Amino acid sequence: MPARITKEDYLFDFDMLGLAPALNDALERANFTQPTPIQNQAIPLALEGHDILGLAQTGTGKTLAFGLPLIDHLLAQPNKPAPKTAKALILAPTRELVNQIAESLRTLTKMTKLRVATVVGGQSINKQIMFLSRGTDILVATPGRLIDLMERGAVDLGSVRHLVLDEADQMLDLGFIHALRKIAPQLGTPRQTMLFSATMPKQMEELSRAYLTNPQRVQVSPPGKAADKITQSVHFVEKPGKPAKLREFLSRETDALTLVFSRTKHGAEKLMKGLVADGYNAASIHGNKSQGQRDRAIKAFRAGEITVLVATDVAARGIDIPGVAYVINYDLPDVPDNYVHRIGRTARAGREGEAIAFCAPDEFDLLRQIQKLMKIEIPVASGAAPEAAEAAKPGGRQRNRRRGPKPQGTNGPANRRRHPRRKSAA
C-alpha cells in the first residue's frame, strides 16, 4: 500500500519551491502565485522523485501538480531528445483532455527549449509521424493512437523516464487497461510514475500496485466528492417538460457560460439544434463530431462567442474553462462517477459555480446512485421525487402500509396455477 501523506497544508508559494527560473517566470506571467491543496501536497514530493498517487476531484489543479515537477526535472536535462523518442509520457483518456494538458504545459515551457507534442485519434497520423520523427521532450497522448504509432515504428518509448496517468479511473472505464499493458513494458527504467484520479475504485488500487513503486499518496478530498464551491440542486420533471425547463434557466442569464450534458450523441445534437432554432447561441460536441469541430466549439465557448455548449460525457473531463457558471445535467449519467466529473466543469480555480440536475421518473434510481456515491442528499429545487409523489396520492400511504397475506383472488396463491384453455364450442 502507498504511504499516506497526512499533512494537509505545506504553506508555501510557488516561488519558495526552488523551481528553475524559467518556470518561476512562466508562473508569474500566468498569474499563478498560490498553489492549490493538491499542488501543495504533490509538488514537493514529486520534485524529490517519488512516485505519486494523487486523488482529487476535477478542477483542483492536477495538471500543474504533475506538470511543474515534470518540467523542472526535464529542464535539468539539457540534451535534446533523439529522433522518434520522448523523455516524458502523459496518457489521458480523451482528445479534449490531451489538448487541455498540452496547452497548460506549453504555457509553462513557452520560453524554454522543451517541446510538447500531442497524438490523438481523429487527426492526421502522417502529420503526427512527421512531428515525432524529430523527437520531443513531452508526449501527451491517448492510449489508442499511441499504440497505432508504436506499431508503425513511429515512436520509441525506451527513453521515457517520467510517466503520468491522468484521469486514470476513466481510462479504466473505457477499457484502456489493455492498452496500458502494451505501452508500459516499452518504457524506460528506472522512471518516475504519477497517477492522478478523481475516484478510487478497487481496480485503481491494483493499477497503482502494478505500475507505481512505493508511491506517496496525496488526497485533498474523499473520492466521489464534488468541489466545495459548487451549489447543487435537482428538479424533478417529466421527460416532455425538460426542454421548457432548460429554456427557463437559459433565459435567466443569457450571457452566462452554460454547459449542458445529454446522455446520447443524437440527443445532444437534437437539443442543440432546437436551442439554435429558438435563438440561443449554442453549439455541441460529441463523438460524431470531428476533432476540428469539437476544438472550434470549445474555443468559441471559451471565448464567449457561444454561451451554451451541449455535450455528451466526452466533455465530462478535459474542458478547463474557468468561466463556466452553470452545468445542467439535462440527462443524468448512467455512471454515477460521471456526475462528479460533469459538475466539476464549473467552480474551477477557486471560483463558485452552480450544478443543476433534471430528473425524470425513469432516472430516479440513477439519482439515488449518485447521492450514494457522494454521500449527500442533493437539495430539491422543484417537483417531487416519484416515491414522494406516489405517497402523496389519496390512499397512497395506506396502500404502502398494508401488511399480511394478499387476499385470495385472481392474483392470490390459490389462483397462480395455470390451467389449460378450454376449447371454444365454436
JSON list of N, CA and C in Angstrom, two decimals, residues 347-380:
[
{"chain": "A", "resi": 347, "resn": "ALA", "atom": "N", "xyz": [-17.03, 25.95, -11.12]},
{"chain": "A", "resi": 347, "resn": "ALA", "atom": "CA", "xyz": [-16.32, 26.21, -9.85]},
{"chain": "A", "resi": 347, "resn": "ALA", "atom": "C", "xyz": [-14.86, 25.81, -9.95]},
{"chain": "A", "resi": 348, "resn": "ARG", "atom": "N", "xyz": [-14.22, 26.15, -11.05]},
{"chain": "A", "resi": 348, "resn": "ARG", "atom": "CA", "xyz": [-12.82, 25.80, -11.24]},
{"chain": "A", "resi": 348, "resn": "ARG", "atom": "C", "xyz": [-11.92, 26.93, -10.77]},
{"chain": "A", "resi": 349, "resn": "ALA", "atom": "N", "xyz": [-10.73, 26.54, -10.38]},
{"chain": "A", "resi": 349, "resn": "ALA", "atom": "CA", "xyz": [-9.70, 27.51, -9.97]},
{"chain": "A", "resi": 349, "resn": "ALA", "atom": "C", "xyz": [-10.20, 28.44, -8.86]},
{"chain": "A", "resi": 350, "resn": "GLY", "atom": "N", "xyz": [-10.94, 27.88, -7.90]},
{"chain": "A", "resi": 350, "resn": "GLY", "atom": "CA", "xyz": [-11.37, 28.65, -6.74]},
{"chain": "A", "resi": 350, "resn": "GLY", "atom": "C", "xyz": [-12.64, 29.45, -6.94]},
{"chain": "A", "resi": 351, "resn": "ARG", "atom": "N", "xyz": [-13.23, 29.40, -8.13]},
{"chain": "A", "resi": 351, "resn": "ARG", "atom": "CA", "xyz": [-14.47, 30.15, -8.38]},
{"chain": "A", "resi": 351, "resn": "ARG", "atom": "C", "xyz": [-15.67, 29.39, -7.84]},
{"chain": "A", "resi": 352, "resn": "GLU", "atom": "N", "xyz": [-16.82, 30.06, -7.85]},
{"chain": "A", "resi": 352, "resn": "GLU", "atom": "CA", "xyz": [-18.07, 29.42, -7.48]},
{"chain": "A", "resi": 352, "resn": "GLU", "atom": "C", "xyz": [-18.83, 29.02, -8.73]},
{"chain": "A", "resi": 353, "resn": "GLY", "atom": "N", "xyz": [-19.71, 28.04, -8.59]},
{"chain": "A", "resi": 353, "resn": "GLY", "atom": "CA", "xyz": [-20.50, 27.59, -9.73]},
{"chain": "A", "resi": 353, "resn": "GLY", "atom": "C", "xyz": [-21.75, 26.89, -9.26]},
{"chain": "A", "resi": 354, "resn": "GLU", "atom": "N", "xyz": [-22.63, 26.63, -10.22]},
{"chain": "A", "resi": 354, "resn": "GLU", "atom": "CA", "xyz": [-23.90, 26.00, -9.89]},
{"chain": "A", "resi": 354, "resn": "GLU", "atom": "C", "xyz": [-24.13, 24.80, -10.79]},
{"chain": "A", "resi": 355, "resn": "ALA", "atom": "N", "xyz": [-24.55, 23.69, -10.19]},
{"chain": "A", "resi": 355, "resn": "ALA", "atom": "CA", "xyz": [-24.86, 22.47, -10.93]},
{"chain": "A", "resi": 355, "resn": "ALA", "atom": "C", "xyz": [-26.34, 22.14, -10.74]},
{"chain": "A", "resi": 356, "resn": "ILE", "atom": "N", "xyz": [-27.04, 22.02, -11.86]},
{"chain": "A", "resi": 356, "resn": "ILE", "atom": "CA", "xyz": [-28.48, 21.80, -11.85]},
{"chain": "A", "resi": 356, "resn": "ILE", "atom": "C", "xyz": [-28.77, 20.47, -12.54]},
{"chain": "A", "resi": 357, "resn": "ALA", "atom": "N", "xyz": [-29.57, 19.64, -11.92]},
{"chain": "A", "resi": 357, "resn": "ALA", "atom": "CA", "xyz": [-29.91, 18.34, -12.50]},
{"chain": "A", "resi": 357, "resn": "ALA", "atom": "C", "xyz": [-31.40, 18.25, -12.75]},
{"chain": "A", "resi": 358, "resn": "PHE", "atom": "N", "xyz": [-31.76, 17.72, -13.93]},
{"chain": "A", "resi": 358, "resn": "PHE", "atom": "CA", "xyz": [-33.15, 17.39, -14.23]},
{"chain": "A", "resi": 358, "resn": "PHE", "atom": "C", "xyz": [-33.31, 15.89, -14.04]},
{"chain": "A", "resi": 359, "resn": "CYS", "atom": "N", "xyz": [-34.31, 15.50, -13.30]},
{"chain": "A", "resi": 359, "resn": "CYS", "atom": "CA", "xyz": [-34.52, 14.08, -13.03]},
{"chain": "A", "resi": 359, "resn": "CYS", "atom": "C", "xyz": [-35.93, 13.67, -13.41]},
{"chain": "A", "resi": 360, "resn": "ALA", "atom": "N", "xyz": [-36.05, 12.86, -14.46]},
{"chain": "A", "resi": 360, "resn": "ALA", "atom": "CA", "xyz": [-37.32, 12.30, -14.88]},
{"chain": "A", "resi": 360, "resn": "ALA", "atom": "C", "xyz": [-37.60, 11.06, -14.03]},
{"chain": "A", "resi": 361, "resn": "PRO", "atom": "N", "xyz": [-38.86, 10.61, -13.98]},
{"chain": "A", "resi": 361, "resn": "PRO", "atom": "CA", "xyz": [-39.17, 9.44, -13.15]},
{"chain": "A", "resi": 361, "resn": "PRO", "atom": "C", "xyz": [-38.31, 8.21, -13.43]},
{"chain": "A", "resi": 362, "resn": "ASP", "atom": "N", "xyz": [-37.96, 7.98, -14.71]},
{"chain": "A", "resi": 362, "resn": "ASP", "atom": "CA", "xyz": [-37.16, 6.79, -15.01]},
{"chain": "A", "resi": 362, "resn": "ASP", "atom": "C", "xyz": [-35.68, 6.98, -14.68]},
{"chain": "A", "resi": 363, "resn": "GLU", "atom": "N", "xyz": [-35.30, 8.16, -14.19]},
{"chain": "A", "resi": 363, "resn": "GLU", "atom": "CA", "xyz": [-33.91, 8.42, -13.80]},
{"chain": "A", "resi": 363, "resn": "GLU", "atom": "C", "xyz": [-33.73, 8.45, -12.29]},
{"chain": "A", "resi": 364, "resn": "PHE", "atom": "N", "xyz": [-34.80, 8.18, -11.55]},
{"chain": "A", "resi": 364, "resn": "PHE", "atom": "CA", "xyz": [-34.73, 8.32, -10.10]},
{"chain": "A", "resi": 364, "resn": "PHE", "atom": "C", "xyz": [-33.70, 7.37, -9.49]},
{"chain": "A", "resi": 365, "resn": "ASP", "atom": "N", "xyz": [-33.59, 6.17, -10.01]},
{"chain": "A", "resi": 365, "resn": "ASP", "atom": "CA", "xyz": [-32.59, 5.23, -9.50]},
{"chain": "A", "resi": 365, "resn": "ASP", "atom": "C", "xyz": [-31.18, 5.74, -9.76]},
{"chain": "A", "resi": 366, "resn": "LEU", "atom": "N", "xyz": [-30.97, 6.40, -10.91]},
{"chain": "A", "resi": 366, "resn": "LEU", "atom": "CA", "xyz": [-29.66, 6.98, -11.20]},
{"chain": "A", "resi": 366, "resn": "LEU", "atom": "C", "xyz": [-29.32, 8.06, -10.18]},
{"chain": "A", "resi": 367, "resn": "LEU", "atom": "N", "xyz": [-30.32, 8.87, -9.84]},
{"chain": "A", "resi": 367, "resn": "LEU", "atom": "CA", "xyz": [-30.10, 9.93, -8.84]},
{"chain": "A", "resi": 367, "resn": "LEU", "atom": "C", "xyz": [-29.71, 9.31, -7.50]},
{"chain": "A", "resi": 368, "resn": "ARG", "atom": "N", "xyz": [-30.38, 8.25, -7.09]},
{"chain": "A", "resi": 368, "resn": "ARG", "atom": "CA", "xyz": [-30.06, 7.62, -5.82]},
{"chain": "A", "resi": 368, "resn": "ARG", "atom": "C", "xyz": [-28.63, 7.07, -5.81]},
{"chain": "A", "resi": 369, "resn": "GLN", "atom": "N", "xyz": [-28.19, 6.52, -6.96]},
{"chain": "A", "resi": 369, "resn": "GLN", "atom": "CA", "xyz": [-26.83, 6.01, -7.04]},
{"chain": "A", "resi": 369, "resn": "GLN", "atom": "C", "xyz": [-25.82, 7.15, -6.92]},
{"chain": "A", "resi": 370, "resn": "ILE", "atom": "N", "xyz": [-26.12, 8.29, -7.54]},
{"chain": "A", "resi": 370, "resn": "ILE", "atom": "CA", "xyz": [-25.24, 9.45, -7.47]},
{"chain": "A", "resi": 370, "resn": "ILE", "atom": "C", "xyz": [-25.13, 9.94, -6.03]},
{"chain": "A", "resi": 371, "resn": "GLN", "atom": "N", "xyz": [-26.27, 10.04, -5.35]},
{"chain": "A", "resi": 371, "resn": "GLN", "atom": "CA", "xyz": [-26.27, 10.52, -3.97]},
{"chain": "A", "resi": 371, "resn": "GLN", "atom": "C", "xyz": [-25.56, 9.55, -3.03]},
{"chain": "A", "resi": 372, "resn": "LYS", "atom": "N", "xyz": [-25.68, 8.27, -3.32]},
{"chain": "A", "resi": 372, "resn": "LYS", "atom": "CA", "xyz": [-24.99, 7.27, -2.51]},
{"chain": "A", "resi": 372, "resn": "LYS", "atom": "C", "xyz": [-23.48, 7.41, -2.67]},
{"chain": "A", "resi": 373, "resn": "LEU", "atom": "N", "xyz": [-23.02, 7.62, -3.92]},
{"chain": "A", "resi": 373, "resn": "LEU", "atom": "CA", "xyz": [-21.60, 7.80, -4.18]},
{"chain": "A", "resi": 373, "resn": "LEU", "atom": "C", "xyz": [-21.06, 9.03, -3.46]},
{"chain": "A", "resi": 374, "resn": "MET", "atom": "N", "xyz": [-21.81, 10.14, -3.55]},
{"chain": "A", "resi": 374, "resn": "MET", "atom": "CA", "xyz": [-21.33, 11.41, -3.00]},
{"chain": "A", "resi": 374, "resn": "MET", "atom": "C", "xyz": [-21.63, 11.55, -1.51]},
{"chain": "A", "resi": 375, "resn": "LYS", "atom": "N", "xyz": [-22.44, 10.62, -0.98]},
{"chain": "A", "resi": 375, "resn": "LYS", "atom": "CA", "xyz": [-22.80, 10.64, 0.44]},
{"chain": "A", "resi": 375, "resn": "LYS", "atom": "C", "xyz": [-23.50, 11.95, 0.83]},
{"chain": "A", "resi": 376, "resn": "ILE", "atom": "N", "xyz": [-24.36, 12.42, -0.05]},
{"chain": "A", "resi": 376, "resn": "ILE", "atom": "CA", "xyz": [-25.14, 13.63, 0.22]},
{"chain": "A", "resi": 376, "resn": "ILE", "atom": "C", "xyz": [-26.55, 13.45, -0.33]},
{"chain": "A", "resi": 377, "resn": "GLU", "atom": "N", "xyz": [-27.45, 14.31, 0.12]},
{"chain": "A", "resi": 377, "resn": "GLU", "atom": "CA", "xyz": [-28.77, 14.44, -0.48]},
{"chain": "A", "resi": 377, "resn": "GLU", "atom": "C", "xyz": [-28.77, 15.74, -1.27]},
{"chain": "A", "resi": 378, "resn": "ILE", "atom": "N", "xyz": [-28.91, 15.67, -2.57]},
{"chain": "A", "resi": 378, "resn": "ILE", "atom": "CA", "xyz": [-28.92, 16.88, -3.38]},
{"chain": "A", "resi": 378, "resn": "ILE", "atom": "C", "xyz": [-30.23, 17.63, -3.12]},
{"chain": "A", "resi": 379, "resn": "PRO", "atom": "N", "xyz": [-30.18, 18.92, -2.77]},
{"chain": "A", "resi": 379, "resn": "PRO", "atom": "CA", "xyz": [-31.40, 19.66, -2.47]},
{"chain": "A", "resi": 379, "resn": "PRO", "atom": "C", "xyz": [-32.38, 19.68, -3.64]},
{"chain": "A", "resi": 380, "resn": "VAL", "atom": "N", "xyz": [-33.65, 19.49, -3.33]},
{"chain": "A", "resi": 380, "resn": "VAL", "atom": "CA", "xyz": [-34.71, 19.50, -4.36]},
{"chain": "A", "resi": 380, "resn": "VAL", "atom": "C", "xyz": [-35.18, 20.94, -4.55]}
]
